[in-house]
Amino acid sequence: MSILTHLRIPNGPTRCLHKIRHYASQAINQMIQLQHTEICADPPSRGLVLGVYAEEEDKNDTGILTPAAWRYNVQKTAGRLLEVLRMSGPMPRVGEARLLFAQETEKIPYYSAVAMIGLGKECLGFNAYEVLDEQKEAIRRSVAKACMDLALLDTDRIEVENCGHAESAAEGAALGVWAYQELRDAKRRLAVPSIDLYTHKDEVCDIEGWRIGLQKAAAQNLARQLQEMPSNILTPTAFAQNVVEVLCKSGVNVEVKVEGWAESQMMNAFLSVGKASCEPPIFLELSYYGTSSEERPIVLVGQGLTYDCGGLCLKDKQELFEMRGDVTGAAVVVAACRAIANLRLPVNIRGLIPVCENVLGCNAFRPGDTVKTMNGKHIKIQGTDHEDVLVLADTLLYAQNFCPKTIISVGTTSGAMHQALGEAACGVFTNSEILWQQIKHASMHTGDRVWRLPLWWYFTSEISAGASSDVQNYGVGTGGKPCKAAAFLREFVPCGQWMHIDATNVMTTNGRNFEYLRRGMAGRPTRTLIEFIAQNICKDTAPKMPRKGK
């Protein structure tokens, strides 16, 4: 009979362990002491992420380790890693990770857990039908899943091999472990381990690619943070304070302009949206000079509604819950500016962000109201729940003061984008074929895809059909709401290249479509915008329109 059945110890677990040791044999005592010594000698845990290539459709595929994984398998585990991996079942698929423990031959392993991730076939690359670099996306998805699994084990430090592309590996790792939990009790927060690149003295280390990937991921995480912050905390004033704190440390100049300034600029459309709120509207002007001051800037315009209830045309309950995310355009522009400054890209950027709240109030603007914009056009407000284009209209007109090389506006201008594209891609509208080719090329690399929608005169005629005003914010006819919103904005764009990104449908994510994004606000399309600007600088690689006569 076990000795435990004869013990009656009323004073808790500590006294219990003492009594067990007292009655147990000396050999058991020595064993317990040895176990405790080994545990104490193994401090905070470390995790390692390594990759394996395998054909997903073939369950009998025995897999091919990446060079870094093969070196670790031979030098540290004497071949045991691959043997155990093959014994554990079919090779992990893309977006899957398999955790293996204590694989090293040493008594106390340096890495307490090794996550083997599926990278798909070795020959993955650009897929013209998917408009996607499948290798890079496979790396992001699988690395993120591995880091999230290791984080659940309270792993303090995770080292990730480059998997063939260090930038994508860094993006997947940093995006995957991030979670918005500032307002959560510190004891109940998810563990966020440190992320490092796994290197070996015998291989070339792409530390620059790793650094770029971390900067891009940090930018998207900043956008997610701004989107997730509750609207009673992130008011227009608080948003401005956050932006000043974040960007001034990065070398981006921030000018905070108040309501009186907007009135002097005749920004009546913008002011009409925010006048019902007790929180005054604010206009932010960001400046980054990475090259000669004579170089014309790229102007980024971000829609900044810290909350949007729809005004008198109140939205339904489910929409109201997510409308703190209507600050998406502004969050993306702020995050992109920080990344561009941290990467020290040789480009001049001017960011314009109108910030306000669209709420109910005794001074709320009403359906049927008409406002006059900076260029003298009159807008009839058919519905107060379609205020996004009103906020952007005056800002696009103000952008012409900087003689821009390109104007890019980002906002959540049409809920119908959900039905059009789901979470698959942002909608893009542009008057330039070159800009479209550049943004498409950028999205192919980032995995955060875009898709071009028409900007035809047909939609312009529908938003300008009213006899009592120049344009209307809804227009006539049914359907085509995203296209009509873009056509409305084009009426306020000065001459030159312009592109509008509608991110309504990618504002949130369900946590299933992309392993590197937890459920909630997505921060898209931050990385694509950064990549677009970076590629725009490299004129040799940027797509060019064919010359006439050739």
XYZ file of C-alpha atoms in Angstrom:
550
model
C 0.000 0.000 0.000
C 1.255 3.491 -0.843
C 2.714 5.517 1.990
C 0.420 8.408 0.950
C -2.673 6.539 2.193
C -1.339 6.598 5.783
C -0.575 10.311 5.911
C -3.000 12.787 7.452
C -1.553 16.239 6.976
C -3.924 19.168 7.617
C -1.512 22.027 7.116
C -1.321 22.338 3.304
C 1.017 21.340 0.447
C 4.294 22.579 1.994
C 3.825 20.541 5.189
C 2.702 17.601 3.016
C 5.939 17.619 0.997
C 7.942 17.791 4.236
C 6.144 14.759 5.707
C 6.562 12.760 2.518
C 10.285 13.399 2.575
C 10.413 12.446 6.251
C 8.794 9.025 5.732
C 10.247 8.299 2.280
C 13.489 6.474 1.704
C 16.783 8.272 1.308
C 16.892 7.304 -2.365
C 13.589 9.076 -3.088
C 14.813 12.142 -1.219
C 17.934 12.250 -3.358
C 15.867 11.870 -6.531
C 13.555 14.761 -5.578
C 16.506 17.002 -4.736
C 18.160 16.172 -8.068
C 14.979 17.015 -9.983
C 14.684 20.356 -8.208
C 18.348 21.107 -8.906
C 17.870 20.440 -12.631
C 14.732 22.554 -12.793
C 16.427 25.453 -11.047
C 19.413 25.118 -13.380
C 17.133 25.547 -16.407
C 16.142 29.236 -16.282
C 13.627 31.026 -18.519
C 12.754 28.832 -21.515
C 13.944 29.448 -25.059
C 12.200 28.393 -28.228
C 13.528 27.798 -31.729
C 11.586 27.925 -35.002
C 12.899 25.818 -37.898
C 11.354 24.971 -41.260
C 10.649 21.868 -43.311
C 9.582 21.620 -46.957
C 7.005 19.015 -47.915
C 4.271 18.375 -50.469
C 1.036 19.058 -48.601
C -1.054 16.669 -50.649
C 1.321 13.759 -50.073
C 1.041 12.429 -46.509
C 3.957 10.083 -47.175
C 6.354 12.909 -48.020
C 9.216 12.593 -45.513
C 10.136 16.272 -45.768
C 13.311 18.219 -46.526
C 14.752 20.395 -43.786
C 15.870 23.939 -44.499
C 19.667 24.451 -44.383
C 19.492 25.954 -40.883
C 17.238 23.146 -39.645
C 19.506 20.478 -41.165
C 22.576 21.991 -39.513
C 20.795 22.043 -36.135
C 19.569 18.488 -36.697
C 23.108 17.177 -37.340
C 25.193 19.286 -34.989
C 22.897 19.611 -31.978
C 20.623 16.550 -32.038
C 22.759 13.980 -33.892
C 19.918 13.402 -36.376
C 17.273 12.880 -33.709
C 15.219 15.960 -34.680
C 14.317 14.715 -38.161
C 13.746 11.180 -36.896
C 11.270 12.316 -34.218
C 9.569 14.688 -36.661
C 8.933 11.858 -39.134
C 7.690 9.598 -36.354
C 5.206 12.245 -35.170
C 3.026 11.969 -38.291
C 2.694 13.704 -41.674
C 4.836 16.782 -42.185
C 3.240 20.041 -40.954
C 1.337 21.978 -43.588
C 1.643 25.687 -44.351
C 0.281 27.580 -41.363
C 0.976 24.666 -39.000
C 3.681 24.134 -36.386
C 4.716 20.983 -34.515
C 6.376 21.384 -31.131
C 9.183 18.999 -30.196
C 10.832 19.034 -26.778
C 14.332 18.282 -25.453
C 15.781 17.312 -28.822
C 19.380 18.247 -28.050
C 21.874 15.665 -26.853
C 22.965 17.784 -23.867
C 21.451 16.947 -20.494
C 20.063 20.488 -20.208
C 19.141 21.659 -23.754
C 19.731 25.261 -24.756
C 16.352 25.362 -26.549
C 13.626 23.835 -24.392
C 11.251 23.578 -27.360
C 11.722 23.433 -31.122
C 8.819 24.340 -33.411
C 8.972 22.722 -36.839
C 6.907 24.695 -39.333
C 5.507 23.728 -42.720
C 6.796 25.793 -45.650
C 5.043 23.885 -48.418
C 6.896 22.900 -51.576
C 10.432 24.114 -52.192
C 9.427 25.622 -55.518
C 6.814 28.048 -54.159
C 7.092 31.543 -55.592
C 4.985 34.130 -57.378
C 1.532 32.891 -58.333
C 0.129 35.032 -61.155
C -3.442 33.866 -60.554
C -3.319 34.658 -56.836
C -1.198 37.824 -57.422
C 0.864 36.694 -54.445
C 4.353 35.535 -53.561
C 3.291 32.259 -51.988
C 6.699 31.497 -50.488
C 6.771 34.725 -48.460
C 3.178 34.303 -47.315
C 3.831 30.690 -46.281
C 6.760 31.883 -44.158
C 4.649 34.561 -42.450
C 1.784 32.222 -41.706
C 3.858 29.341 -40.378
C 6.310 31.417 -38.351
C 3.442 33.296 -36.724
C 1.694 30.059 -35.756
C 4.893 28.675 -34.243
C 5.591 31.821 -32.226
C 2.030 31.946 -30.921
C 2.222 28.286 -29.853
C 5.561 28.823 -28.134
C 4.250 31.940 -26.396
C 1.494 29.831 -24.818
C 4.261 27.884 -23.061
C 5.501 31.126 -21.452
C 8.613 31.014 -23.597
C 10.726 34.075 -22.810
C 12.777 34.150 -25.981
C 12.119 32.798 -29.466
C 14.758 32.542 -32.165
C 13.516 32.211 -35.742
C 15.509 31.036 -38.721
C 15.129 33.099 -41.893
C 13.280 30.274 -43.744
C 14.658 31.643 -47.011
C 13.426 35.222 -46.484
C 14.322 36.978 -43.235
C 11.985 39.929 -43.789
C 8.890 37.730 -44.070
C 9.978 35.641 -41.081
C 10.338 38.792 -38.958
C 6.930 40.037 -40.066
C 5.207 36.773 -39.215
C 6.879 36.497 -35.797
C 6.280 40.091 -34.670
C 2.705 40.255 -35.981
C 1.808 36.878 -34.501
C 2.853 37.475 -30.895
C 1.276 40.943 -30.668
C -2.025 41.452 -28.855
C -3.815 44.550 -27.599
C -3.897 44.123 -23.824
C -2.962 47.495 -22.350
C -6.228 47.616 -20.407
C -5.958 44.045 -19.135
C -4.713 43.048 -15.678
C -0.959 42.478 -15.894
C -1.283 39.025 -14.325
C -3.742 37.888 -16.988
C -1.962 39.219 -20.052
C -0.732 36.922 -22.782
C 2.997 36.324 -22.708
C 4.883 38.308 -25.365
C 8.343 36.757 -25.836
C 11.321 38.546 -27.349
C 11.970 37.696 -31.003
C 15.451 37.205 -32.457
C 16.959 35.902 -35.688
C 18.537 32.455 -35.388
C 21.985 32.605 -36.922
C 25.053 30.389 -37.290
C 28.655 31.314 -37.881
C 28.745 29.253 -41.086
C 25.896 31.069 -42.863
C 25.294 34.549 -44.246
C 23.059 36.524 -41.888
C 20.423 38.783 -43.492
C 20.164 41.077 -40.491
C 19.066 44.008 -42.670
C 16.097 42.082 -44.050
C 15.198 41.017 -40.506
C 15.337 44.650 -39.334
C 13.128 45.836 -42.196
C 10.596 43.117 -41.432
C 10.484 44.097 -37.758
C 9.937 47.757 -38.675
C 7.073 46.909 -40.999
C 5.452 44.630 -38.430
C 5.901 47.244 -35.696
C 4.164 49.779 -37.923
C 1.187 47.490 -38.509
C 1.031 46.734 -34.790
C 0.962 50.474 -34.062
C -1.967 50.847 -36.451
C -3.728 47.941 -34.721
C -3.164 49.564 -31.351
C -4.672 52.884 -32.458
C -7.636 51.066 -33.999
C -8.266 48.970 -30.897
C -8.172 51.794 -28.350
C -11.700 52.517 -27.031
C -13.173 55.725 -28.383
C -13.752 57.185 -24.902
C -9.978 56.959 -24.384
C -8.800 57.783 -27.898
C -10.661 61.055 -28.455
C -9.470 63.457 -31.191
C -7.361 65.305 -28.622
C -5.912 62.072 -27.212
C -5.199 60.842 -30.740
C -3.208 64.004 -31.444
C -1.256 63.560 -28.188
C -0.466 59.940 -29.072
C 0.723 60.912 -32.546
C 2.987 63.649 -31.191
C 4.487 61.231 -28.670
C 5.025 58.447 -31.205
C 6.297 60.423 -34.196
C 8.425 63.134 -32.654
C 10.758 60.431 -31.316
C 11.157 59.182 -34.892
C 12.086 62.486 -36.470
C 8.681 63.249 -38.002
C 7.440 66.778 -37.412
C 3.826 67.038 -36.211
C 1.721 70.208 -36.395
C -1.554 70.174 -34.467
C -4.102 72.568 -35.946
C -7.287 73.429 -34.080
C -10.862 74.159 -35.080
C -10.250 77.857 -35.670
C -7.592 77.056 -38.256
C -9.963 74.707 -40.101
C -12.573 77.465 -40.171
C -10.047 79.873 -41.675
C -9.337 77.306 -44.397
C -13.063 76.979 -45.224
C -13.086 73.249 -44.369
C -16.842 73.282 -43.951
C -17.444 69.657 -44.941
C -14.960 68.417 -42.348
C -16.278 70.749 -39.646
C -19.909 69.791 -40.283
C -19.158 66.160 -39.377
C -17.567 66.947 -36.026
C -19.755 69.793 -34.791
C -22.172 67.572 -32.803
C -19.406 66.277 -30.535
C -18.156 68.019 -27.409
C -14.695 66.924 -28.549
C -13.330 69.622 -30.899
C -12.056 68.501 -34.308
C -8.305 68.542 -34.887
C -6.246 68.598 -38.052
C -2.790 66.974 -38.008
C -0.039 67.795 -40.480
C 2.942 65.430 -40.532
C 6.234 66.249 -42.266
C 9.171 63.988 -43.016
C 12.116 65.135 -45.115
C 14.318 62.244 -46.212
C 15.806 63.963 -49.239
C 16.249 67.424 -50.743
C 13.595 69.937 -49.714
C 13.178 70.753 -53.413
C 11.872 67.239 -54.060
C 8.084 67.196 -54.325
C 6.479 65.177 -51.523
C 4.168 62.206 -51.535
C 1.051 63.334 -49.673
C -0.703 60.736 -47.523
C -4.260 61.553 -46.480
C -5.749 59.484 -43.645
C -9.378 59.558 -42.559
C -9.443 59.998 -38.777
C -12.854 59.370 -37.231
C -12.125 58.226 -33.685
C -15.771 57.147 -33.489
C -18.598 57.025 -35.992
C -22.135 56.286 -34.842
C -23.602 57.486 -38.140
C -24.996 60.703 -36.681
C -28.759 61.101 -37.061
C -28.699 58.162 -39.489
C -27.716 55.847 -36.637
C -25.887 52.615 -37.480
C -27.029 49.249 -36.104
C -25.618 47.737 -32.902
C -23.017 45.448 -34.460
C -21.591 48.240 -36.597
C -21.510 50.604 -33.622
C -19.345 48.183 -31.661
C -16.635 48.233 -34.342
C -16.777 51.924 -35.243
C -13.810 52.788 -33.034
C -11.937 51.356 -36.015
C -13.109 54.151 -38.304
C -9.789 55.781 -37.446
C -8.128 53.175 -39.713
C -6.974 55.599 -42.410
C -5.328 57.909 -39.903
C -3.748 54.997 -38.015
C -2.255 53.580 -41.224
C -0.795 56.942 -42.258
C 0.728 57.562 -38.805
C 2.215 54.055 -38.693
C 3.576 54.299 -42.242
C 5.222 57.659 -41.501
C 6.973 56.219 -38.444
C 8.285 53.232 -40.393
C 9.485 55.423 -43.273
C 11.362 57.635 -40.815
C 12.870 54.682 -38.918
C 13.991 53.090 -42.183
C 15.354 56.472 -43.287
C 13.883 56.215 -46.749
C 15.074 59.009 -49.103
C 11.663 60.515 -49.765
C 9.659 63.533 -48.639
C 6.318 62.730 -47.015
C 3.485 65.033 -45.998
C 0.723 63.406 -43.944
C -2.665 65.108 -43.609
C -5.094 63.735 -41.027
C -8.500 65.279 -40.231
C -9.620 63.939 -36.823
C -13.116 64.226 -35.346
C -16.114 62.272 -34.018
C -19.409 61.679 -35.792
C -21.911 61.391 -32.945
C -25.429 62.394 -32.004
C -25.980 65.869 -30.576
C -28.174 68.934 -30.631
C -25.832 70.525 -33.155
C -25.562 67.482 -35.446
C -25.607 67.949 -39.197
C -28.741 66.648 -40.887
C -29.761 64.823 -44.061
C -30.618 67.497 -46.602
C -28.005 69.986 -45.366
C -25.676 71.551 -47.920
C -22.098 72.600 -47.248
C -19.644 74.618 -49.324
C -16.114 73.253 -49.694
C -12.762 74.985 -50.182
C -13.028 74.930 -53.984
C -16.518 76.437 -53.969
C -18.449 73.249 -54.729
C -21.611 72.562 -52.787
C -22.260 69.109 -51.297
C -25.743 67.915 -50.456
C -25.690 65.573 -47.475
C -28.115 62.761 -48.247
C -27.103 60.693 -45.218
C -25.038 61.470 -42.138
C -23.755 57.883 -41.953
C -21.689 58.410 -45.106
C -19.539 61.152 -43.622
C -16.180 59.574 -44.517
C -16.022 61.229 -47.921
C -16.934 64.611 -46.373
C -13.966 64.425 -44.015
C -11.594 63.559 -46.862
C -12.911 66.079 -49.413
C -11.528 69.238 -47.796
C -8.254 67.484 -46.966
C -7.693 66.450 -50.585
C -8.200 70.074 -51.632
C -5.758 71.262 -48.983
C -3.155 68.804 -50.298
C -2.627 70.861 -53.451
C -0.792 73.480 -51.347
C 2.253 71.179 -51.239
C 2.622 70.633 -55.000
C 2.506 66.856 -54.443
C 4.126 64.262 -56.642
C 1.385 61.809 -55.681
C -1.654 61.930 -53.400
C -2.698 58.725 -51.637
C -5.831 58.725 -49.504
C -6.688 55.904 -47.102
C -10.052 55.493 -45.436
C -13.066 53.348 -44.686
C -15.414 54.931 -47.177
C -17.913 52.173 -48.019
C -19.306 49.265 -46.027
C -20.244 47.561 -49.304
C -16.594 46.538 -49.663
C -17.378 43.621 -47.327
C -19.667 42.123 -49.951
C -17.254 42.876 -52.767
C -13.952 41.456 -51.499
C -14.395 40.109 -47.961
C -11.041 40.137 -46.136
C -9.123 39.168 -49.257
C -7.929 42.597 -50.412
C -8.326 46.357 -50.119
C -10.131 48.213 -52.866
C -7.995 50.609 -54.921
C -9.206 53.479 -57.114
C -6.738 55.535 -59.108
C -6.421 57.822 -62.106
C -2.936 56.472 -62.871
C -2.047 53.120 -64.396
C 1.504 53.477 -63.079
C 0.310 53.875 -59.484
C -1.895 50.812 -59.850
C 0.966 48.675 -61.123
C 3.211 49.883 -58.302
C 0.708 49.204 -55.507
C -0.170 45.819 -56.982
C 3.504 44.905 -57.154
C 3.992 46.008 -53.534
C 0.996 44.030 -52.278
C 2.262 40.914 -54.023
C 5.339 40.985 -51.775
C 3.589 41.880 -48.521
C 0.727 39.382 -48.831
C -1.674 42.227 -47.979
C -3.261 42.354 -51.401
C -5.161 45.102 -53.219
C -7.626 44.981 -56.080
C -8.483 47.725 -58.536
C -12.096 48.851 -58.883
C -13.437 51.127 -61.624
C -13.342 54.899 -61.467
C -15.633 55.494 -64.448
C -17.589 58.572 -65.459
C -20.727 56.465 -64.966
C -20.300 56.768 -61.177
C -19.435 60.464 -61.377
C -22.723 61.111 -63.156
C -24.579 59.372 -60.326
C -23.081 61.470 -57.540
C -23.555 64.720 -59.484
C -27.104 64.049 -60.712
C -28.865 66.325 -58.203
C -30.101 69.684 -59.514
C -29.765 71.567 -56.208
C -26.037 70.967 -55.580
C -22.812 70.110 -57.362
C -22.384 66.678 -55.761
C -24.130 64.400 -53.286
C -22.473 62.097 -50.792
C -24.657 59.111 -51.737
C -25.700 59.782 -55.297
C -28.562 58.248 -57.201
C -29.176 54.694 -58.315
C -28.507 51.453 -56.500
C -25.284 49.523 -56.082
C -21.720 50.558 -56.777
C -21.351 52.362 -53.434
C -17.554 51.987 -53.171
C -17.166 53.277 -56.731
C -19.501 56.213 -56.095
C -17.538 57.125 -52.954
C -14.307 57.178 -54.965
C -15.956 59.176 -57.746
C -17.090 61.690 -55.119
C -13.518 62.065 -53.833
C -12.145 62.567 -57.345
C -14.233 65.756 -57.583
C -11.952 67.255 -54.931
C -8.598 65.994 -56.149
C -6.285 68.589 -57.707
C -4.537 67.753 -60.957
C -1.968 64.981 -60.784
C -1.628 61.356 -59.769
C -4.067 60.202 -57.096
C -4.935 56.878 -55.542
C -7.581 56.033 -52.954
C -7.411 52.886 -50.808
C -10.719 51.754 -49.318
C -9.850 49.614 -46.273
C -13.369 49.155 -44.880
C -13.470 45.411 -45.465
C -10.004 44.761 -44.016
C -10.458 46.946 -40.936
C -11.097 43.847 -38.814
C -10.163 40.176 -39.117
C -11.788 37.011 -37.829
C -8.463 35.546 -36.690
C -8.719 32.563 -39.063
C -7.880 33.841 -42.535
C -4.386 35.020 -41.574
C -2.473 33.137 -38.883
C -0.332 36.181 -38.136
C -3.301 38.374 -37.166
C -5.342 37.682 -34.050
C -9.056 38.384 -34.104
C -9.802 42.115 -33.935
C -8.440 45.141 -35.734
C -6.041 44.243 -38.539
C -3.897 47.339 -39.185
C -4.101 46.781 -42.923
C -2.812 47.947 -45.426
C 0.135 49.478 -43.509
C 2.877 47.164 -44.798
C 1.665 47.471 -48.385
C 1.728 51.263 -48.184
C 5.291 51.223 -46.792
C 6.430 48.779 -49.484
C 4.748 50.897 -52.173
C 6.630 54.024 -51.090
C 9.918 52.113 -50.841
C 9.521 50.684 -54.335
C 8.432 54.081 -55.639
C 11.861 55.382 -54.667
C 13.633 52.623 -56.610
C 12.838 53.992 -60.052
C 14.684 51.236 -61.858
C 12.303 48.581 -60.526
C 9.105 50.617 -60.670
C 6.705 49.699 -63.513
C 6.776 52.142 -66.405
C 4.198 53.016 -69.009
C 5.333 52.301 -72.593
C 6.301 55.327 -74.608
C 4.177 56.286 -77.555
C 5.497 55.302 -80.924
C 7.427 52.297 -79.623
